[in-house]
Amino acid sequence: MPKVIAIYPGSFDPPTNGHLDLIERGSKIFDELVVAILRNAEKAPLFSVTERVGMLESLTSHYSNVRVDTFDGLTVEYAARVGASSLLRGIRALTDYEYELQMALMNRKLRPELETIFMMPAEKYSYLSSRLVREVAQLGGSVKGLVPELVEQNLRGKLDPAYQFGEFRDGEHAGKKKPRTRKRA
Ligand code: PNS
């Protein structure tokens, strides 16, 4: 039987427990799973591509069939380059469905032989997104339990030392300077 290779493309800025949950599920059903980080020059990411590769590599090092890579251009072309027959995406709530369906059908139009497989992360991560994690962390909220500890530490490194997330309470920071993130790498 030929090896089934799947790509799991995304921004992963930063990787969340939802992503990790999906990687775990994907690693069980595919022979090889390539976590593919989009290098997108247009966006101003919080974490550089190198930082995201580093985090994902250490977070997935215990899976023998998972590797981390980066790509730009069309996902379907990248899939063809690595010999993937499947594209893994996570669906959380109904709101994801429309965008994901559009993307899956466009990818099918571009490369019919690439099959999109949707998987659901654990229910406890169904509200979780990288965008919300970035926002909460930057505004001083706790992201404990939402991202791996390594990511939590790296998020702290991006924040002003005078402003550590999870430590601010109502009124506690009255009069203190507004939090800001450090210059992006
Ligand atoms: O984590 P994200 O930001 O939801 O991932 C989106 C991603 C990277 C999967 C999507 O933007 C993508 O595939 N971009 C590559 C360019 C491309 O192929 N566009 C056409 C998709 S229909």
Coordinates of N, CA, C and O and ligand atoms in Angstrom, one line a residue:
M1 N 0.9 -1.2 0.0 CA 0.0 0.0 0.0 C 0.9 1.3 0.0 O 1.8 1.3 0.8
P2 N 0.6 2.2 -0.9 CA 1.4 3.5 -0.9 C 1.2 4.2 0.4 O 0.1 4.2 1.0
K3 N 2.3 5.0 0.8 CA 2.2 5.8 2.0 C 1.3 6.9 1.8 O 1.3 7.6 0.8
V4 N 0.4 7.2 2.8 CA -0.5 8.4 2.7 C 0.2 9.6 3.4 O 0.3 9.5 4.6
I5 N 0.5 10.6 2.6 CA 1.1 11.8 3.2 C 0.1 12.9 3.2 O -0.6 13.1 2.2
A6 N 0.0 13.5 4.3 CA -1.0 14.7 4.5 C -0.2 15.9 4.8 O 0.8 15.9 5.6
I7 N -0.7 17.1 4.3 CA -0.1 18.3 4.8 C -1.2 19.0 5.7 O -2.4 18.8 5.5
Y8 N -0.7 19.7 6.7 CA -1.5 20.4 7.6 C -1.1 21.9 7.5 O -0.2 22.3 8.3
P9 N -1.6 22.6 6.6 CA -1.2 24.0 6.3 C -1.8 25.0 7.3 O -3.0 24.8 7.7
G10 N -1.1 26.1 7.6 CA -1.7 27.1 8.4 C -0.7 28.2 8.7 O 0.5 28.1 8.3
S11 N -1.1 29.2 9.5 CA -0.2 30.3 9.9 C 0.5 29.9 11.2 O 1.6 30.3 11.5
F12 N -0.2 29.3 12.1 CA 0.4 28.8 13.4 C 1.1 30.0 14.2 O 2.2 29.8 14.6
D13 N 0.4 31.1 14.2 CA 1.0 32.3 14.8 C 0.2 32.7 16.1 O -0.6 33.7 16.0
P14 N 0.4 32.1 17.2 CA 1.3 31.0 17.5 C 0.5 29.7 17.4 O -0.7 29.6 17.3
P15 N 1.3 28.5 17.5 CA 0.6 27.2 17.6 C -0.2 27.2 18.9 O 0.3 27.7 20.0
T16 N -1.4 26.6 18.9 CA -2.2 26.5 20.1 C -2.4 25.1 20.4 O -2.1 24.2 19.7
N17 N -3.1 24.8 21.6 CA -3.4 23.5 21.9 C -4.4 22.8 20.9 O -4.4 21.6 20.8
G18 N -5.2 23.7 20.3 CA -6.1 23.2 19.3 C -5.3 22.6 18.1 O -5.6 21.5 17.6
H19 N -4.2 23.3 17.7 CA -3.4 22.8 16.6 C -2.7 21.5 17.0 O -2.7 20.5 16.2
L20 N -2.2 21.5 18.2 CA -1.6 20.3 18.7 C -2.5 19.1 18.8 O -2.1 17.9 18.5
D21 N -3.7 19.4 19.2 CA -4.8 18.3 19.3 C -5.0 17.7 17.9 O -5.1 16.5 17.7
L22 N -5.0 18.6 16.9 CA -5.3 18.1 15.5 C -4.1 17.3 14.9 O -4.2 16.4 14.2
I23 N -2.9 17.8 15.3 CA -1.6 17.1 14.9 C -1.6 15.7 15.4 O -1.4 14.7 14.8
E24 N -2.0 15.6 16.7 CA -2.1 14.3 17.4 C -3.1 13.4 16.6 O -2.8 12.2 16.3
R25 N -4.3 13.9 16.3 CA -5.3 13.1 15.6 C -4.8 12.7 14.2 O -4.9 11.6 13.8
G26 N -4.2 13.7 13.5 CA -3.7 13.5 12.2 C -2.6 12.4 12.1 O -2.5 11.6 11.2
S27 N -1.7 12.5 13.2 CA -0.6 11.6 13.2 C -1.0 10.1 13.3 O -0.3 9.2 12.9
K28 N -2.3 9.9 13.8 CA -2.8 8.6 14.0 C -3.4 8.0 12.7 O -3.5 6.8 12.5
I29 N -3.8 8.9 11.8 CA -4.5 8.4 10.6 C -3.7 8.5 9.3 O -4.0 7.8 8.3
F30 N -2.6 9.3 9.3 CA -1.8 9.4 8.1 C -0.5 8.7 8.4 O 0.0 8.7 9.5
D31 N 0.1 8.2 7.3 CA 1.5 7.6 7.5 C 2.5 8.7 7.8 O 3.4 8.6 8.6
E32 N 2.3 9.9 7.1 CA 3.2 11.0 7.3 C 2.4 12.3 7.3 O 1.5 12.5 6.5
L33 N 2.7 13.1 8.3 CA 1.9 14.4 8.4 C 3.0 15.6 8.4 O 3.9 15.6 9.2
V34 N 2.8 16.5 7.4 CA 3.7 17.6 7.3 C 3.0 18.9 7.8 O 2.0 19.3 7.2
V35 N 3.4 19.4 8.9 CA 2.9 20.7 9.4 C 3.5 21.8 8.5 O 4.7 22.0 8.6
A36 N 2.7 22.4 7.7 CA 3.3 23.4 6.7 C 2.9 24.8 7.1 O 1.8 25.2 7.0
I37 N 3.9 25.6 7.5 CA 3.7 27.0 7.9 C 3.8 27.9 6.7 O 4.8 27.9 5.9
L38 N 2.7 28.6 6.4 CA 2.7 29.6 5.3 C 3.7 30.7 5.6 O 3.6 31.4 6.6
R39 N 4.6 30.9 4.6 CA 5.4 32.1 4.7 C 4.7 33.2 4.0 O 4.6 33.2 2.7
N40 N 4.1 34.1 4.7 CA 3.3 35.2 4.1 C 3.9 36.5 4.3 O 3.7 37.1 5.4
A41 N 4.5 37.1 3.3 CA 5.2 38.3 3.4 C 4.2 39.5 3.7 O 4.6 40.5 4.2
E42 N 3.0 39.3 3.3 CA 2.0 40.4 3.4 C 1.6 40.7 4.9 O 1.3 41.8 5.3
K43 N 1.5 39.6 5.7 CA 1.1 39.8 7.1 C 2.3 40.2 7.9 O 3.4 39.8 7.6
A44 N 2.0 40.8 9.0 CA 3.0 41.1 10.0 C 2.8 40.2 11.2 O 2.0 40.5 12.1
P45 N 3.5 39.0 11.2 CA 3.2 38.1 12.2 C 3.8 38.5 13.6 O 4.7 39.3 13.6
L46 N 3.2 37.9 14.7 CA 3.8 38.1 16.0 C 5.1 37.3 16.1 O 6.1 37.8 16.5
F47 N 5.1 36.1 15.6 CA 6.3 35.2 15.7 C 6.8 35.1 14.2 O 6.0 34.9 13.3
S48 N 8.1 35.2 14.1 CA 8.7 35.0 12.8 C 8.5 33.5 12.4 O 8.3 32.6 13.2
V49 N 8.7 33.3 11.1 CA 8.6 31.9 10.6 C 9.6 31.0 11.3 O 9.2 29.9 11.7
T50 N 10.8 31.5 11.5 CA 11.8 30.7 12.2 C 11.4 30.3 13.6 O 11.6 29.2 14.1
E51 N 10.8 31.3 14.3 CA 10.3 31.0 15.7 C 9.2 30.0 15.7 O 9.2 29.1 16.5
R52 N 8.3 30.1 14.7 CA 7.2 29.2 14.6 C 7.7 27.7 14.3 O 7.2 26.8 14.8
V53 N 8.6 27.7 13.4 CA 9.2 26.3 13.0 C 9.8 25.7 14.3 O 9.6 24.6 14.6
G54 N 10.6 26.6 15.0 CA 11.3 26.1 16.2 C 10.3 25.5 17.2 O 10.5 24.5 17.8
M55 N 9.2 26.3 17.5 CA 8.2 25.9 18.5 C 7.5 24.6 18.0 O 7.4 23.6 18.8
L56 N 7.1 24.6 16.8 CA 6.4 23.4 16.3 C 7.3 22.1 16.2 O 6.8 21.0 16.5
E57 N 8.6 22.4 15.9 CA 9.5 21.2 15.9 C 9.6 20.6 17.3 O 9.6 19.4 17.5
S58 N 9.8 21.5 18.3 CA 10.0 20.9 19.6 C 8.6 20.3 20.2 O 8.7 19.3 20.9
L59 N 7.5 20.9 19.8 CA 6.2 20.4 20.3 C 5.8 19.1 19.6 O 4.9 18.4 20.1
T60 N 6.4 18.8 18.4 CA 6.0 17.6 17.7 C 7.1 16.5 17.6 O 7.0 15.5 16.9
S61 N 8.2 16.8 18.4 CA 9.4 15.9 18.2 C 9.2 14.5 18.6 O 9.9 13.6 18.2
H62 N 8.1 14.3 19.4 CA 7.9 12.9 19.9 C 7.0 12.1 18.9 O 6.8 10.9 19.1
Y63 N 6.6 12.7 17.8 CA 5.9 11.9 16.7 C 6.9 11.6 15.6 O 7.5 12.5 15.0
S64 N 7.1 10.3 15.4 CA 8.1 9.9 14.4 C 7.6 10.2 13.0 O 8.4 10.2 12.0
N65 N 6.2 10.3 12.8 CA 5.7 10.5 11.4 C 5.2 12.0 11.2 O 4.5 12.2 10.2
V66 N 5.7 12.9 12.0 CA 5.3 14.3 11.8 C 6.6 15.1 11.6 O 7.5 15.0 12.3
R67 N 6.5 16.0 10.6 CA 7.6 16.9 10.4 C 7.1 18.3 10.1 O 5.9 18.4 9.7
V68 N 7.9 19.3 10.3 CA 7.5 20.7 10.1 C 8.3 21.3 8.9 O 9.4 21.0 8.7
D69 N 7.5 22.0 8.1 CA 8.1 22.6 6.9 C 7.5 24.0 6.7 O 6.5 24.4 7.4
T70 N 8.0 24.8 5.8 CA 7.4 26.1 5.4 C 7.1 26.1 3.9 O 7.8 25.3 3.2
F71 N 6.2 26.9 3.5 CA 5.9 27.0 2.1 C 5.4 28.4 1.7 O 4.9 29.1 2.6
D72 N 5.5 28.8 0.5 CA 4.8 29.9 0.0 C 4.1 29.6 -1.3 O 4.4 28.5 -1.9
G73 N 3.3 30.5 -1.8 CA 2.6 30.1 -3.1 C 1.4 29.3 -2.7 O 0.9 29.3 -1.6
L74 N 0.9 28.6 -3.8 CA -0.4 27.8 -3.6 C -0.1 26.6 -2.8 O 0.8 25.8 -3.0
T75 N -1.1 26.3 -1.9 CA -1.0 25.1 -1.0 C -1.0 23.9 -1.9 O -0.3 22.9 -1.6
V76 N -1.9 23.9 -2.9 CA -2.0 22.6 -3.7 C -0.6 22.3 -4.4 O -0.3 21.2 -4.6
E77 N 0.1 23.4 -4.8 CA 1.4 23.1 -5.4 C 2.4 22.6 -4.4 O 3.2 21.7 -4.8
Y78 N 2.3 23.1 -3.2 CA 3.2 22.6 -2.2 C 2.9 21.1 -1.9 O 3.8 20.3 -1.8
A79 N 1.6 20.8 -1.9 CA 1.2 19.5 -1.6 C 1.7 18.5 -2.7 O 2.2 17.4 -2.4
A80 N 1.7 19.0 -3.9 CA 2.2 18.2 -5.0 C 3.7 17.9 -4.8 O 4.2 16.8 -5.0
R81 N 4.4 19.0 -4.4 CA 5.9 18.9 -4.3 C 6.3 17.9 -3.2 O 7.3 17.2 -3.4
V82 N 5.5 17.8 -2.2 CA 5.8 16.8 -1.1 C 5.1 15.5 -1.3 O 5.3 14.6 -0.4
G83 N 4.4 15.3 -2.3 CA 3.7 14.0 -2.6 C 2.5 13.8 -1.7 O 2.2 12.6 -1.4
A84 N 1.9 14.8 -1.2 CA 0.7 14.6 -0.3 C -0.6 14.4 -1.1 O -0.8 15.1 -2.1
S85 N -1.3 13.5 -0.6 CA -2.6 13.2 -1.3 C -3.8 13.8 -0.4 O -4.9 13.8 -0.8
S86 N -3.4 14.2 0.8 CA -4.5 14.8 1.7 C -4.0 16.1 2.3 O -2.9 16.3 2.5
L87 N -5.1 16.9 2.6 CA -4.8 18.2 3.2 C -5.7 18.2 4.5 O -6.9 18.0 4.4
L88 N -5.1 18.3 5.6 CA -5.8 18.3 6.9 C -6.1 19.7 7.3 O -5.3 20.6 7.3
R89 N -7.4 19.9 7.7 CA -7.8 21.2 8.3 C -8.7 20.9 9.5 O -9.5 19.9 9.5
G90 N -8.7 21.8 10.4 CA -9.5 21.7 11.6 C -10.8 22.5 11.5 O -10.8 23.6 10.9
I91 N -11.9 21.9 11.9 CA -13.2 22.7 11.9 C -13.6 22.8 13.4 O -13.7 21.8 14.0
R92 N -13.8 24.0 13.8 CA -14.2 24.2 15.2 C -15.7 24.3 15.3 O -16.4 23.4 15.7
A93 N -16.2 25.5 14.9 CA -17.6 25.7 15.0 C -18.2 25.9 13.6 O -17.4 25.9 12.6
L94 N -19.5 26.1 13.5 CA -20.2 26.2 12.3 C -19.6 27.4 11.5 O -19.5 27.4 10.2
T95 N -19.2 28.4 12.2 CA -18.6 29.6 11.6 C -17.4 29.3 10.7 O -17.1 30.1 9.8
D96 N -16.6 28.3 11.1 CA -15.5 27.9 10.3 C -15.9 27.4 8.9 O -15.1 27.4 8.0
Y97 N -17.1 26.8 8.9 CA -17.4 25.9 7.8 C -17.4 26.6 6.4 O -16.9 26.1 5.5
E98 N -18.0 27.8 6.4 CA -18.2 28.5 5.1 C -16.8 28.7 4.5 O -16.6 28.4 3.3
Y99 N -15.9 29.3 5.3 CA -14.6 29.6 4.8 C -13.8 28.4 4.4 O -13.2 28.3 3.3
E100 N -13.9 27.4 5.2 CA -13.2 26.1 5.0 C -13.7 25.4 3.8 O -13.0 24.8 3.0
L101 N -15.0 25.4 3.6 CA -15.7 24.8 2.4 C -15.2 25.5 1.1 O -14.8 24.8 0.2
Q102 N -15.2 26.8 1.2 CA -14.7 27.6 0.0 C -13.3 27.2 -0.3 O -13.0 27.0 -1.5
M103 N -12.5 27.2 0.7 CA -11.0 26.9 0.5 C -10.9 25.4 -0.1 O -10.2 25.2 -1.0
A104 N -11.6 24.5 0.5 CA -11.5 23.1 0.1 C -12.0 22.9 -1.3 O -11.3 22.2 -2.1
L105 N -13.1 23.6 -1.7 CA -13.6 23.5 -3.1 C -12.7 24.2 -4.1 O -12.5 23.7 -5.2
M106 N -12.1 25.3 -3.7 CA -11.1 26.0 -4.6 C -9.9 25.1 -4.8 O -9.4 24.9 -5.9
N107 N -9.4 24.5 -3.7 CA -8.3 23.6 -3.8 C -8.6 22.4 -4.6 O -7.8 21.9 -5.4
R108 N -9.8 21.9 -4.5 CA -10.2 20.7 -5.3 C -10.3 21.1 -6.8 O -9.9 20.3 -7.7
K109 N -10.7 22.3 -7.1 CA -10.8 22.8 -8.5 C -9.3 22.9 -9.0 O -9.1 22.5 -10.2
L110 N -8.4 23.3 -8.2 CA -7.0 23.5 -8.6 C -6.3 22.2 -8.7 O -5.4 22.0 -9.6
R111 N -6.6 21.2 -7.8 CA -5.9 20.0 -7.8 C -6.9 18.9 -7.3 O -6.9 18.5 -6.1
P112 N -7.7 18.3 -8.2 CA -8.8 17.4 -7.8 C -8.2 16.1 -7.0 O -9.0 15.6 -6.2
E113 N -7.0 15.8 -7.3 CA -6.5 14.6 -6.6 C -6.1 14.8 -5.1 O -5.8 13.9 -4.4
L114 N -6.1 16.1 -4.7 CA -5.8 16.4 -3.3 C -7.1 16.4 -2.5 O -8.0 17.2 -2.8
E115 N -7.2 15.5 -1.5 CA -8.5 15.4 -0.8 C -8.3 16.2 0.5 O -7.4 16.0 1.3
T116 N -9.3 17.1 0.8 CA -9.3 17.8 2.1 C -10.0 17.0 3.1 O -11.1 16.5 2.9
I117 N -9.3 16.8 4.3 CA -9.9 16.0 5.4 C -10.1 17.0 6.5 O -9.2 17.6 7.0
F118 N -11.4 17.1 7.0 CA -11.6 18.0 8.2 C -11.7 17.1 9.4 O -12.3 16.0 9.4
M119 N -11.0 17.6 10.5 CA -11.1 16.9 11.7 C -11.6 18.0 12.8 O -11.2 19.1 12.7
M120 N -12.2 17.5 13.8 CA -12.6 18.4 14.9 C -11.7 18.3 16.1 O -11.4 17.2 16.5
P121 N -11.2 19.4 16.6 CA -10.4 19.3 17.8 C -11.3 19.0 19.0 O -12.5 19.1 18.9
A122 N -10.7 18.7 20.1 CA -11.5 18.4 21.3 C -12.4 19.6 21.6 O -12.0 20.8 21.3
E123 N -13.5 19.3 22.1 CA -14.5 20.4 22.4 C -14.0 21.5 23.2 O -14.3 22.7 22.9
K124 N -13.1 21.2 24.2 CA -12.5 22.3 25.0 C -11.7 23.3 24.2 O -11.4 24.4 24.8
Y125 N -11.3 23.0 23.0 CA -10.6 23.9 22.2 C -11.4 24.6 21.1 O -10.9 25.2 20.2
S126 N -12.7 24.3 21.1 CA -13.6 24.7 20.0 C -13.7 26.2 19.8 O -14.1 26.7 18.8
Y127 N -13.3 27.0 20.8 CA -13.4 28.5 20.7 C -12.1 29.1 20.5 O -11.9 30.3 20.5
L128 N -11.1 28.3 20.5 CA -9.7 28.7 20.5 C -9.2 29.1 19.1 O -9.4 28.4 18.1
S129 N -8.5 30.2 19.0 CA -7.8 30.6 17.7 C -6.5 31.3 18.1 O -6.4 31.9 19.1
S130 N -5.6 31.3 17.1 CA -4.3 32.0 17.3 C -4.6 33.5 17.5 O -3.9 34.1 18.3
R131 N -5.5 34.0 16.7 CA -5.8 35.4 16.8 C -6.2 35.8 18.2 O -5.8 36.8 18.8
L132 N -7.1 35.0 18.8 CA -7.6 35.4 20.1 C -6.5 35.2 21.2 O -6.4 36.0 22.1
V133 N -5.7 34.2 21.0 CA -4.6 34.0 21.9 C -3.6 35.2 21.9 O -3.2 35.7 22.9
R134 N -3.3 35.6 20.7 CA -2.4 36.8 20.5 C -3.0 38.0 21.2 O -2.4 38.7 22.0
E135 N -4.3 38.2 21.0 CA -5.0 39.4 21.6 C -5.1 39.3 23.1 O -4.7 40.3 23.8
V136 N -5.5 38.2 23.6 CA -5.6 38.0 25.0 C -4.2 38.2 25.7 O -4.1 38.9 26.7
A137 N -3.2 37.6 25.1 CA -1.8 37.7 25.7 C -1.4 39.1 25.7 O -0.8 39.6 26.6
Q138 N -1.6 39.8 24.5 CA -1.1 41.2 24.4 C -1.8 42.1 25.3 O -1.3 43.2 25.7
L139 N -3.1 41.7 25.7 CA -3.8 42.6 26.6 C -3.7 42.2 28.1 O -4.5 42.7 28.9
G140 N -2.9 41.2 28.3 CA -2.6 40.9 29.7 C -3.4 39.8 30.3 O -3.4 39.5 31.5
G141 N -4.2 39.1 29.5 CA -5.0 38.0 30.0 C -4.2 36.7 30.0 O -3.2 36.6 29.4
S142 N -4.7 35.7 30.8 CA -4.0 34.5 30.9 C -4.3 33.5 29.7 O -5.5 33.4 29.3
V143 N -3.3 32.9 29.1 CA -3.5 32.0 28.0 C -3.1 30.5 28.5 O -2.9 29.7 27.7
K144 N -3.1 30.4 29.8 CA -2.7 29.1 30.4 C -3.7 28.0 29.9 O -4.9 28.3 30.0
G145 N -3.3 26.9 29.5 CA -4.2 25.8 29.1 C -4.6 25.9 27.7 O -5.2 25.0 27.1
L146 N -4.4 27.1 27.1 CA -4.8 27.3 25.7 C -3.7 27.1 24.7 O -3.9 26.7 23.5
V147 N -2.5 27.3 25.2 CA -1.3 27.0 24.4 C -0.3 26.2 25.2 O -0.3 26.2 26.4
P148 N 0.6 25.5 24.5 CA 1.6 24.7 25.3 C 2.5 25.7 26.1 O 2.6 26.9 25.7
E149 N 3.1 25.2 27.1 CA 3.9 26.0 28.0 C 5.0 26.8 27.3 O 5.3 27.9 27.6
L150 N 5.6 26.1 26.3 CA 6.7 26.7 25.5 C 6.2 27.9 24.8 O 6.9 29.0 24.8
V151 N 5.0 27.8 24.3 CA 4.4 29.0 23.5 C 4.1 30.1 24.5 O 4.3 31.3 24.3
E152 N 3.6 29.7 25.7 CA 3.3 30.7 26.7 C 4.5 31.5 27.1 O 4.5 32.7 27.2
Q153 N 5.6 30.7 27.3 CA 6.9 31.4 27.6 C 7.3 32.4 26.5 O 7.7 33.5 26.8
N154 N 7.2 31.9 25.3 CA 7.6 32.7 24.2 C 6.7 33.9 24.0 O 7.2 35.0 23.6
L155 N 5.4 33.8 24.4 CA 4.5 34.9 24.3 C 5.0 36.0 25.3 O 5.0 37.2 25.0
R156 N 5.4 35.5 26.5 CA 5.8 36.4 27.5 C 7.0 37.2 27.0 O 7.2 38.4 27.3
G157 N 7.9 36.5 26.3 CA 9.1 37.2 25.7 C 8.7 38.3 24.8 O 9.6 39.1 24.5
K158 N 7.5 38.2 24.2 CA 7.1 39.2 23.2 C 6.5 40.4 23.9 O 6.2 41.4 23.3
L159 N 6.2 40.2 25.2 CA 5.5 41.3 25.9 C 6.4 42.2 26.7 O 7.5 41.8 27.0
D160 N 6.0 43.4 26.9 CA 6.8 44.3 27.7 C 7.0 43.7 29.1 O 6.0 43.2 29.7
P161 N 8.2 43.7 29.6 CA 8.4 43.0 30.9 C 7.6 43.7 32.0 O 7.3 43.0 33.0
A162 N 7.2 44.9 31.8 CA 6.4 45.6 32.9 C 5.0 45.1 32.9 O 4.2 45.5 33.7
Y163 N 4.7 44.3 31.9 CA 3.3 43.9 31.7 C 3.2 42.4 31.4 O 3.4 42.0 30.2
Q164 N 3.1 41.6 32.4 CA 3.0 40.1 32.1 C 1.6 39.7 32.2 O 0.8 40.0 33.1
F165 N 1.2 38.9 31.2 CA -0.2 38.5 31.1 C -0.6 37.5 32.3 O 0.2 36.9 32.9
G166 N -1.8 37.6 32.6 CA -2.3 36.8 33.7 C -2.2 37.4 35.1 O -2.6 36.9 36.1
E167 N -1.5 38.5 35.1 CA -1.2 39.1 36.4 C -2.0 40.4 36.7 O -2.0 40.9 37.8
F168 N -2.7 40.9 35.7 CA -3.4 42.1 35.9 C -4.9 41.8 36.3 O -5.5 40.9 35.8
R169 N -5.3 42.6 37.3 CA -6.7 42.4 37.8 C -7.3 43.8 37.6 O -6.7 44.8 37.5
D170 N -8.7 43.8 37.7 CA -9.4 45.1 37.6 C -8.8 46.1 38.5 O -8.7 45.9 39.7
G171 N -8.5 47.3 38.0 CA -8.0 48.4 38.8 C -6.6 48.3 39.2 O -6.0 49.3 39.5
E172 N -6.0 47.1 39.2 CA -4.7 46.9 39.7 C -3.6 47.7 38.9 O -2.6 48.1 39.4
H173 N -3.9 47.8 37.6 CA -3.0 48.5 36.8 C -3.4 50.0 36.5 O -2.8 50.6 35.6
A174 N -4.3 50.5 37.2 CA -4.7 51.8 37.0 C -3.5 52.8 37.2 O -2.8 52.6 38.2
G175 N -3.3 53.6 36.3 CA -2.2 54.6 36.3 C -0.9 54.0 35.8 O 0.0 54.8 35.5
K176 N -0.9 52.7 35.5 CA 0.4 52.2 34.9 C 0.4 52.4 33.4 O -0.7 52.5 32.8
K177 N 1.5 52.4 32.9 CA 1.6 52.7 31.4 C 0.9 51.5 30.7 O 0.9 50.4 31.1
K178 N 0.4 51.9 29.5 CA -0.4 50.9 28.7 C 0.6 49.8 28.2 O 1.7 50.1 27.8
P179 N 0.1 48.6 28.3 CA 1.0 47.5 27.8 C 1.3 47.6 26.3 O 0.5 48.1 25.6
R180 N 2.4 47.2 25.9 CA 2.8 47.2 24.5 C 3.6 45.9 24.3 O 4.3 45.4 25.2
T181 N 3.6 45.5 23.0 CA 4.4 44.3 22.7 C 5.8 44.8 22.3 O 5.9 45.9 21.9
R182 N 6.8 43.9 22.5 CA 8.1 44.3 22.0 C 8.1 44.3 20.5 O 7.3 43.7 19.8
K183 N 9.1 45.0 20.0 CA 9.3 45.0 18.5 C 9.3 43.6 18.0 O 9.9 42.7 18.5
R184 N 8.6 43.4 16.9 CA 8.5 42.1 16.3 C 9.8 41.6 15.7 O 10.5 42.4 15.1
A185 N 10.0 40.3 15.9 CA 11.3 39.8 15.3 C 11.1 39.7 13.8 O 10.0 39.5 13.3
Ligands
PNS1 O1 -4.1 29.1 9.7 P1 -4.8 29.8 8.6 O2 -4.3 31.2 8.5 O3 -6.3 29.7 8.7 O4 -4.3 29.0 7.2 C1 -4.8 29.5 5.9 C2 -4.0 28.8 4.8 C3 -2.5 28.9 5.0 C4 -4.3 27.3 4.8 C5 -4.5 29.4 3.5 O5 -4.4 30.8 3.6 C6 -3.7 28.9 2.3 O6 -3.8 27.8 1.9 N1 -2.8 29.9 1.8 C7 -1.9 29.6 0.7 C8 -2.3 30.2 -0.6 C9 -3.4 29.4 -1.3 O7 -3.2 28.3 -1.7 N2 -4.5 30.1 -1.5 C10 -5.7 29.4 -2.1 C11 -6.4 28.6 -1.0 S1 -8.0 28.3 -1.6

